[in-house]
Amino acid sequence: MNQEADTHPIGSTHSCCCSLYYYGVAVAIILLIILKKWVNGGKVSKRRDLSNEVIIVTGGNSGIGFETCKDLVRNGAQVVLATRNQQRGQNAVNELNKIRPNSSEFMKLDLSDLTSVRMFANEFKSKYNKLNCLINNAGIMAIFTCVLTKDGFESQIGTNHFGHFLLTNLLFDVLKQTPQFRIINVSSRAHQRHSINFDDINFSNTPYQKFAAYSASKLANILFTQELQKKFDAKKLNGKAICLHPGVVRTELASHFPYYNIVYPILYPIALLLLKSPEAGAQTTLQCVHEDFNNLESGKYYVDCKVHPTNNKKTLTVQNAERLWDMSVKLVKLEQSI
Ligand SMILES: NC(=O)c1ccc[n+]([C@@H]2O[C@H](COP(=O)([O-])OP(=O)(O)OC[C@H]3O[C@@H](n4cnc5c(N)ncnc54)[C@H](OP(=O)(O)O)[C@@H]3O)[C@@H](O)[C@H]2O)c1
């Protein structure tokens, strides 16, 4: 009895510490789940049956593009993966065809080479006579030196804007004969930080800054979307152009950074916690695909599956949208634009 009386207080302190410990762990887990849910952001609210729809996804072999393709084939779409690397493109197609046989095919497209863009458009049009949705997703970010594309553009604006600009224009004849067509341009929140130097778009006479060049290319995606929608409206076309920021997503976009292979595994646990998964990063694109056509807000910028204000009013003007369009027509040597 005495012994029991002696040990009781110690036992109760021990069990109290244990419960505090478990309570702490439970709170930490709940907080982590809440944090992760918050980081992952919005989710597609509903899905459409995409059977009989043809959808092109540029850069569909990795990251946000690949996750987008997975959802599209699950929901019945015929997907054309437009990427520059045959092996990586074919590997992705093989994975997609495991989800649904014959759901996708690879077609070579190098957005940094306008000849390749023209060849892709011809190949696509020789096989398909409709295009329900064009997802201009491919992109490169913060290339360290001012590399020029084959056609002499700074590589980020060349790939992210001029390549997609030409592609969209060349596919316009199949788009316009498809009722309720959509063009979804994957831009970025990075559009907020800089501006576009229209007098020296390729940094020929201005010191090159890798993030300023990325920002300019993502501003161009938004200006392109706005002008595209204006043209659809003027022609009374039943088409919608939308742009979006996918969130900050754990993908290969920064894989060319120095020491990436060493630094990334070290930072991976933090990235796992604080960055969106590629699947979460695809949600806003998918929302724009699955949203009822009439509810989709044309010409607008989406974030986390909802329309969101852009944040660079000085650069995102009607005049700049027109200026970029006219400049792009000349620079990609387009005989007839939309
Ligand atoms: N990840 C983010 O946090 C984030 C944030 C905001 C916006 N974004 C935008 O999201 C889009 C998708 O990026 P991601 O994060 O998914 O990166 P990612 O995993 O690196 O995917 C980029 C895709 O673009 C393709 N690509 C690059 N250059 C190309 C070219 N010249 N021709 C054709 N395809 C080309 C890549 O093909 P290869 O496999 O051949 O390289 C790859 O499939 C980009 O437009 C990016 O700017 C991403």
Short mmCIF file of C-alpha atoms and ligand atoms in Angstrom, two decimals:
data_model
loop_
_atom_site.label_atom_id
_atom_site.label_comp_id
_atom_site.label_asym_id
_atom_site.label_seq_id
_atom_site.Cartn_x
_atom_site.Cartn_y
_atom_site.Cartn_z
CA MET A 1 0.00 0.00 0.00
CA ASN A 2 2.78 2.33 1.03
CA GLN A 3 4.70 1.53 -2.10
CA GLU A 4 1.63 2.31 -4.19
CA ALA A 5 1.16 5.61 -2.40
CA ASP A 6 4.85 6.44 -3.09
CA THR A 7 4.79 5.62 -6.82
CA HIS A 8 1.41 7.10 -7.69
CA PRO A 9 2.51 10.74 -8.10
CA ILE A 10 5.46 9.72 -10.29
CA GLY A 11 3.16 7.53 -12.45
CA SER A 12 0.68 10.35 -12.82
CA THR A 13 3.44 12.84 -13.85
CA HIS A 14 4.73 10.29 -16.37
CA SER A 15 1.29 9.68 -17.88
CA CYS A 16 0.68 13.45 -17.94
CA CYS A 17 3.97 13.97 -19.90
CA CYS A 18 2.95 11.17 -22.26
CA SER A 19 -0.44 12.71 -22.94
CA LEU A 20 1.17 16.13 -23.45
CA TYR A 21 3.62 14.56 -25.90
CA TYR A 22 0.83 12.82 -27.88
CA TYR A 23 -1.26 15.98 -27.73
CA GLY A 24 1.71 17.97 -29.12
CA VAL A 25 2.28 15.43 -31.91
CA ALA A 26 -1.43 15.46 -32.83
CA VAL A 27 -1.49 19.28 -32.93
CA ALA A 28 1.69 19.31 -35.06
CA ILE A 29 0.18 16.79 -37.52
CA ILE A 30 -3.07 18.76 -37.77
CA LEU A 31 -1.10 21.99 -38.34
CA LEU A 32 1.00 20.28 -41.04
CA ILE A 33 -2.13 19.00 -42.78
CA ILE A 34 -3.70 22.48 -42.65
CA LEU A 35 -0.46 24.04 -43.97
CA LYS A 36 -0.22 21.51 -46.81
CA LYS A 37 -3.88 22.02 -47.74
CA TRP A 38 -3.33 25.78 -47.77
CA VAL A 39 -0.15 25.42 -49.87
CA ASN A 40 -1.89 23.12 -52.37
CA GLY A 41 -4.62 25.74 -52.84
CA GLY A 42 -7.81 25.40 -54.91
CA LYS A 43 -9.11 22.17 -56.41
CA VAL A 44 -11.11 21.60 -59.57
CA SER A 45 -14.72 22.01 -58.48
CA LYS A 46 -16.27 19.65 -61.05
CA ARG A 47 -15.29 17.66 -64.11
CA ARG A 48 -16.76 17.40 -67.63
CA ASP A 49 -16.80 14.36 -69.83
CA LEU A 50 -14.08 15.18 -72.39
CA SER A 51 -14.80 12.27 -74.75
CA ASN A 52 -14.65 13.51 -78.35
CA GLU A 53 -12.45 16.45 -77.38
CA VAL A 54 -8.98 16.94 -78.84
CA ILE A 55 -6.56 18.81 -76.58
CA ILE A 56 -2.95 19.86 -77.20
CA VAL A 57 -0.70 20.29 -74.17
CA THR A 58 2.68 21.89 -74.85
CA GLY A 59 5.32 20.62 -72.41
CA GLY A 60 3.01 17.74 -71.49
CA ASN A 61 5.82 15.36 -70.60
CA SER A 62 6.71 16.72 -67.17
CA GLY A 63 5.57 18.70 -64.13
CA ILE A 64 2.29 20.59 -64.38
CA GLY A 65 1.80 19.59 -68.02
CA PHE A 66 2.07 15.86 -67.34
CA GLU A 67 -0.35 16.02 -64.41
CA THR A 68 -2.75 17.99 -66.62
CA CYS A 69 -2.54 15.27 -69.30
CA LYS A 70 -3.23 12.52 -66.74
CA ASP A 71 -6.51 14.14 -65.73
CA LEU A 72 -7.48 14.84 -69.35
CA VAL A 73 -7.05 11.22 -70.46
CA ARG A 74 -8.87 9.97 -67.35
CA ASN A 75 -11.81 12.11 -68.42
CA GLY A 76 -11.89 10.87 -71.99
CA ALA A 77 -9.92 13.45 -74.01
CA GLN A 78 -7.66 12.66 -76.94
CA VAL A 79 -4.40 14.35 -75.94
CA VAL A 80 -1.55 15.47 -78.17
CA LEU A 81 1.66 15.92 -76.22
CA ALA A 82 3.72 18.62 -77.88
CA THR A 83 7.27 18.50 -76.60
CA ARG A 84 10.77 18.92 -77.91
CA ASN A 85 12.36 15.73 -76.62
CA GLN A 86 11.16 12.60 -78.44
CA GLN A 87 12.25 10.14 -75.74
CA ARG A 88 10.75 12.07 -72.83
CA GLY A 89 7.60 12.73 -74.83
CA GLN A 90 7.19 9.09 -75.80
CA ASN A 91 7.79 7.93 -72.20
CA ALA A 92 5.00 10.23 -71.01
CA VAL A 93 2.66 8.99 -73.75
CA ASN A 94 3.36 5.39 -72.71
CA GLU A 95 2.37 6.26 -69.13
CA LEU A 96 -0.80 8.03 -70.30
CA ASN A 97 -1.78 5.14 -72.55
CA LYS A 98 -1.59 2.85 -69.51
CA ILE A 99 -4.30 5.01 -67.91
CA ARG A 100 -6.45 4.77 -71.08
CA PRO A 101 -5.20 2.94 -74.18
CA ASN A 102 -4.68 5.10 -77.30
CA SER A 103 -5.58 8.23 -75.33
CA SER A 104 -2.56 10.25 -76.35
CA GLU A 105 0.18 10.71 -78.89
CA PHE A 106 3.50 12.53 -79.07
CA MET A 107 4.21 15.16 -81.72
CA LYS A 108 7.54 16.93 -81.78
CA LEU A 109 7.44 20.66 -81.05
CA ASP A 110 10.39 22.86 -80.20
CA LEU A 111 8.97 26.25 -79.29
CA SER A 112 12.40 27.84 -79.51
CA ASP A 113 12.54 27.05 -83.23
CA LEU A 114 9.84 28.60 -85.42
CA THR A 115 10.46 26.05 -88.21
CA SER A 116 9.62 23.31 -85.72
CA VAL A 117 6.45 25.20 -84.69
CA ARG A 118 5.35 25.36 -88.33
CA MET A 119 6.11 21.67 -88.84
CA PHE A 120 4.12 20.75 -85.74
CA ALA A 121 1.10 22.78 -86.87
CA ASN A 122 1.17 21.11 -90.32
CA GLU A 123 1.48 17.64 -88.81
CA PHE A 124 -1.37 18.29 -86.37
CA LYS A 125 -3.65 19.65 -89.10
CA SER A 126 -2.90 16.69 -91.36
CA LYS A 127 -4.26 14.38 -88.62
CA TYR A 128 -7.01 16.35 -86.88
CA ASN A 129 -9.75 18.64 -88.13
CA LYS A 130 -10.76 20.01 -84.74
CA LEU A 131 -9.07 21.34 -81.62
CA ASN A 132 -11.22 21.89 -78.55
CA CYS A 133 -8.49 23.20 -76.31
CA LEU A 134 -4.92 24.39 -76.74
CA ILE A 135 -2.96 24.47 -73.48
CA ASN A 136 0.14 26.62 -73.91
CA ASN A 137 1.93 25.25 -70.87
CA ALA A 138 5.59 24.68 -71.83
CA GLY A 139 8.10 27.07 -70.40
CA ILE A 140 11.62 27.77 -69.27
CA MET A 141 12.66 29.99 -66.36
CA ALA A 142 15.58 32.21 -65.45
CA ILE A 143 18.13 30.95 -67.97
CA PHE A 144 21.47 32.09 -66.60
CA THR A 145 22.96 33.69 -69.71
CA CYS A 146 21.32 35.49 -72.58
CA VAL A 147 21.01 32.60 -75.01
CA LEU A 148 19.31 33.31 -78.33
CA THR A 149 16.89 30.95 -80.04
CA LYS A 150 17.45 29.83 -83.66
CA ASP A 151 15.35 32.79 -84.76
CA GLY A 152 17.35 35.28 -82.67
CA PHE A 153 15.00 35.79 -79.72
CA GLU A 154 16.13 35.86 -76.10
CA SER A 155 15.38 32.26 -75.12
CA GLN A 156 12.67 32.87 -72.49
CA ILE A 157 10.50 35.27 -74.48
CA GLY A 158 11.30 33.19 -77.58
CA THR A 159 10.05 29.92 -76.03
CA ASN A 160 7.41 31.13 -73.62
CA HIS A 161 5.82 33.78 -75.83
CA PHE A 162 6.89 33.88 -79.51
CA GLY A 163 6.72 30.09 -79.96
CA HIS A 164 3.23 29.91 -78.44
CA PHE A 165 2.13 33.03 -80.33
CA LEU A 166 2.99 31.48 -83.67
CA LEU A 167 1.57 28.09 -82.68
CA THR A 168 -1.80 29.58 -81.68
CA ASN A 169 -2.04 31.59 -84.88
CA LEU A 170 -1.17 28.61 -87.08
CA LEU A 171 -3.77 26.44 -85.33
CA PHE A 172 -6.46 29.09 -85.55
CA ASP A 173 -8.16 27.58 -88.61
CA VAL A 174 -8.82 24.28 -86.76
CA LEU A 175 -9.71 26.08 -83.54
CA LYS A 176 -12.32 28.33 -85.12
CA GLN A 177 -14.13 25.41 -86.71
CA THR A 178 -14.47 23.76 -83.26
CA PRO A 179 -17.44 25.04 -81.26
CA GLN A 180 -16.57 26.53 -77.86
CA PHE A 181 -12.81 26.28 -78.22
CA ARG A 182 -10.46 27.31 -75.39
CA ILE A 183 -6.90 28.59 -75.28
CA ILE A 184 -5.25 28.35 -71.88
CA ASN A 185 -1.95 30.16 -71.39
CA VAL A 186 0.10 29.17 -68.36
CA SER A 187 1.61 32.43 -67.12
CA SER A 188 3.01 33.13 -63.65
CA ARG A 189 2.84 35.41 -60.66
CA ALA A 190 6.33 36.41 -61.78
CA HIS A 191 4.54 38.81 -64.17
CA GLN A 192 4.29 41.23 -61.24
CA ARG A 193 7.94 41.98 -60.80
CA HIS A 194 9.24 43.64 -63.96
CA SER A 195 8.07 45.09 -67.28
CA ILE A 196 8.62 44.48 -70.98
CA ASN A 197 11.24 46.57 -72.70
CA PHE A 198 9.55 46.87 -76.10
CA ASP A 199 12.53 48.80 -77.48
CA ASP A 200 14.91 45.96 -76.69
CA ILE A 201 12.87 42.81 -76.18
CA ASN A 202 15.89 40.53 -76.73
CA PHE A 203 18.27 42.34 -74.34
CA SER A 204 20.56 43.26 -77.24
CA ASN A 205 21.59 46.62 -75.78
CA THR A 206 20.41 46.22 -72.18
CA PRO A 207 22.18 44.24 -69.45
CA TYR A 208 20.54 40.80 -69.31
CA GLN A 209 18.71 39.85 -66.10
CA LYS A 210 17.43 36.31 -66.00
CA PHE A 211 14.39 36.94 -63.80
CA ALA A 212 13.47 40.15 -65.63
CA ALA A 213 13.49 38.15 -68.88
CA TYR A 214 11.27 35.44 -67.32
CA SER A 215 8.91 38.07 -65.94
CA ALA A 216 8.68 39.76 -69.37
CA SER A 217 7.81 36.43 -71.01
CA LYS A 218 5.06 35.79 -68.44
CA LEU A 219 3.70 39.34 -68.86
CA ALA A 220 3.64 38.60 -72.58
CA ASN A 221 1.46 35.50 -71.88
CA ILE A 222 -1.11 37.77 -70.18
CA LEU A 223 -1.02 40.53 -72.80
CA PHE A 224 -1.35 37.85 -75.52
CA THR A 225 -4.41 36.38 -73.76
CA GLN A 226 -6.09 39.79 -73.50
CA GLU A 227 -5.51 40.67 -77.15
CA LEU A 228 -6.51 37.20 -78.32
CA GLN A 229 -9.85 37.51 -76.53
CA LYS A 230 -10.36 40.97 -78.00
CA LYS A 231 -9.89 39.50 -81.48
CA PHE A 232 -12.27 36.60 -80.78
CA ASP A 233 -14.90 39.07 -79.55
CA ALA A 234 -14.43 41.37 -82.55
CA LYS A 235 -14.89 38.40 -84.89
CA LYS A 236 -17.83 37.12 -82.81
CA LEU A 237 -16.09 33.78 -82.39
CA ASN A 238 -17.27 31.26 -79.85
CA GLY A 239 -13.82 30.91 -78.29
CA LYS A 240 -12.25 31.85 -74.96
CA ALA A 241 -8.69 32.72 -74.03
CA ILE A 242 -7.64 32.47 -70.39
CA CYS A 243 -4.33 32.74 -68.58
CA LEU A 244 -3.28 31.60 -65.14
CA HIS A 245 -0.69 31.26 -62.41
CA PRO A 246 -0.40 27.60 -61.30
CA GLY A 247 1.14 28.36 -57.90
CA VAL A 248 4.70 27.68 -56.81
CA VAL A 249 5.09 24.07 -57.81
CA ARG A 250 7.68 21.31 -57.22
CA THR A 251 8.74 20.65 -60.84
CA GLU A 252 11.85 20.56 -63.03
CA LEU A 253 11.56 24.24 -63.96
CA ALA A 254 14.69 25.15 -61.96
CA SER A 255 16.66 22.00 -62.88
CA HIS A 256 19.23 23.99 -64.88
CA PHE A 257 20.25 26.00 -61.79
CA PRO A 258 23.87 25.40 -60.70
CA TYR A 259 24.30 22.57 -58.17
CA TYR A 260 20.60 21.64 -58.56
CA ASN A 261 21.39 17.92 -58.21
CA ILE A 262 23.11 18.55 -54.87
CA VAL A 263 20.92 21.31 -53.45
CA TYR A 264 17.51 19.91 -54.43
CA PRO A 265 17.74 16.64 -52.43
CA ILE A 266 18.83 18.65 -49.37
CA LEU A 267 15.95 21.10 -49.72
CA TYR A 268 13.45 18.42 -50.76
CA PRO A 269 11.76 18.07 -47.33
CA ILE A 270 11.15 21.84 -47.27
CA ALA A 271 9.95 21.79 -50.89
CA LEU A 272 7.62 18.91 -50.02
CA LEU A 273 6.06 21.03 -47.33
CA LEU A 274 6.05 24.52 -48.82
CA LEU A 275 5.59 23.97 -52.57
CA LYS A 276 2.56 22.62 -54.39
CA SER A 277 2.75 19.10 -55.73
CA PRO A 278 2.62 18.93 -59.56
CA GLU A 279 -0.90 17.50 -59.24
CA ALA A 280 -1.98 20.49 -57.15
CA GLY A 281 -0.19 22.77 -59.63
CA ALA A 282 -2.33 21.41 -62.46
CA GLN A 283 -5.64 22.25 -60.74
CA THR A 284 -6.09 25.78 -62.10
CA THR A 285 -5.37 24.66 -65.68
CA LEU A 286 -7.86 21.82 -65.20
CA GLN A 287 -10.46 24.18 -63.73
CA CYS A 288 -10.23 26.20 -66.97
CA VAL A 289 -10.69 22.99 -69.01
CA HIS A 290 -13.56 21.59 -66.95
CA GLU A 291 -15.45 24.82 -66.21
CA ASP A 292 -18.70 25.18 -68.18
CA PHE A 293 -17.89 27.26 -71.24
CA ASN A 294 -20.40 29.96 -70.36
CA ASN A 295 -19.00 30.36 -66.83
CA LEU A 296 -15.41 30.73 -67.97
CA GLU A 297 -14.38 34.38 -67.69
CA SER A 298 -12.81 35.16 -71.04
CA GLY A 299 -9.53 37.04 -71.21
CA LYS A 300 -9.08 36.74 -67.44
CA TYR A 301 -6.23 35.59 -65.19
CA TYR A 302 -6.93 32.67 -62.84
CA VAL A 303 -5.17 31.67 -59.63
CA ASP A 304 -6.17 28.76 -57.39
CA CYS A 305 -9.07 27.88 -59.70
CA LYS A 306 -10.64 31.37 -59.48
CA VAL A 307 -10.39 34.64 -61.37
CA HIS A 308 -7.76 36.82 -59.74
CA PRO A 309 -6.65 40.41 -60.39
CA THR A 310 -3.35 40.81 -62.22
CA ASN A 311 -0.77 42.90 -60.50
CA ASN A 312 1.17 45.02 -62.96
CA LYS A 313 -1.23 47.69 -64.15
CA LYS A 314 1.57 49.81 -65.59
CA THR A 315 2.55 47.14 -68.12
CA LEU A 316 -0.74 45.31 -68.60
CA THR A 317 -2.43 47.97 -70.72
CA VAL A 318 -4.59 47.69 -73.84
CA GLN A 319 -1.94 49.64 -75.76
CA ASN A 320 0.83 47.25 -74.74
CA ALA A 321 -1.32 44.24 -75.67
CA GLU A 322 -1.80 45.70 -79.16
CA ARG A 323 1.85 46.65 -79.41
CA LEU A 324 3.04 43.17 -78.43
CA TRP A 325 0.64 41.56 -80.90
CA ASP A 326 1.80 43.73 -83.82
CA MET A 327 5.45 43.26 -82.89
CA SER A 328 4.98 39.47 -82.60
CA VAL A 329 3.27 39.22 -86.01
CA LYS A 330 6.29 40.96 -87.60
CA LEU A 331 8.96 39.07 -85.67
CA VAL A 332 7.56 35.56 -86.27
CA LYS A 333 6.93 36.56 -89.91
CA LEU A 334 3.26 35.69 -89.86
CA GLU A 335 1.55 36.43 -93.19
CA GLN A 336 -1.92 36.41 -91.72
CA SER A 337 -2.73 36.67 -88.02
CA ILE A 338 -5.99 35.96 -86.19
N1 LIG B 1 6.73 25.38 -61.28
C1 LIG B 1 6.33 26.56 -60.86
O1 LIG B 1 6.45 26.91 -59.68
C2 LIG B 1 5.67 27.51 -61.84
C3 LIG B 1 5.19 28.74 -61.34
C4 LIG B 1 4.58 29.62 -62.21
C5 LIG B 1 4.46 29.29 -63.55
N2 LIG B 1 4.95 28.10 -64.01
C6 LIG B 1 4.81 27.80 -65.45
O2 LIG B 1 4.25 26.51 -65.59
C7 LIG B 1 4.62 25.98 -66.86
C8 LIG B 1 5.03 24.52 -66.72
O3 LIG B 1 6.24 24.47 -65.99
P1 LIG B 1 6.60 23.31 -64.93
O4 LIG B 1 6.74 23.97 -63.63
O5 LIG B 1 5.71 22.16 -65.08
O6 LIG B 1 8.10 22.97 -65.40
P2 LIG B 1 8.75 21.69 -66.10
O7 LIG B 1 8.48 20.45 -65.32
O8 LIG B 1 10.17 22.08 -66.35
O9 LIG B 1 7.96 21.60 -67.48
C9 LIG B 1 8.23 22.47 -68.55
C10 LIG B 1 7.86 21.78 -69.82
O10 LIG B 1 8.13 22.67 -70.92
C11 LIG B 1 8.83 21.95 -71.91
N3 LIG B 1 9.65 22.83 -72.74
C12 LIG B 1 10.66 23.63 -72.35
N4 LIG B 1 11.21 24.23 -73.43
C13 LIG B 1 10.53 23.80 -74.51
C14 LIG B 1 10.64 24.04 -75.90
N5 LIG B 1 11.59 24.84 -76.41
N6 LIG B 1 9.77 23.43 -76.72
C15 LIG B 1 8.83 22.60 -76.24
N7 LIG B 1 8.67 22.31 -74.94
C16 LIG B 1 9.53 22.90 -74.08
C17 LIG B 1 9.68 20.99 -71.13
O11 LIG B 1 10.15 19.96 -71.98
P3 LIG B 1 11.53 19.17 -71.70
O12 LIG B 1 11.14 17.99 -70.91
O13 LIG B 1 12.03 18.84 -73.07
O14 LIG B 1 12.42 20.11 -70.97
C18 LIG B 1 8.69 20.51 -70.09
O15 LIG B 1 7.84 19.54 -70.63
C19 LIG B 1 5.70 26.90 -67.41
O16 LIG B 1 5.15 27.74 -68.39
C20 LIG B 1 6.11 27.73 -66.20
O17 LIG B 1 6.59 29.01 -66.56
C21 LIG B 1 5.54 27.21 -63.19
#
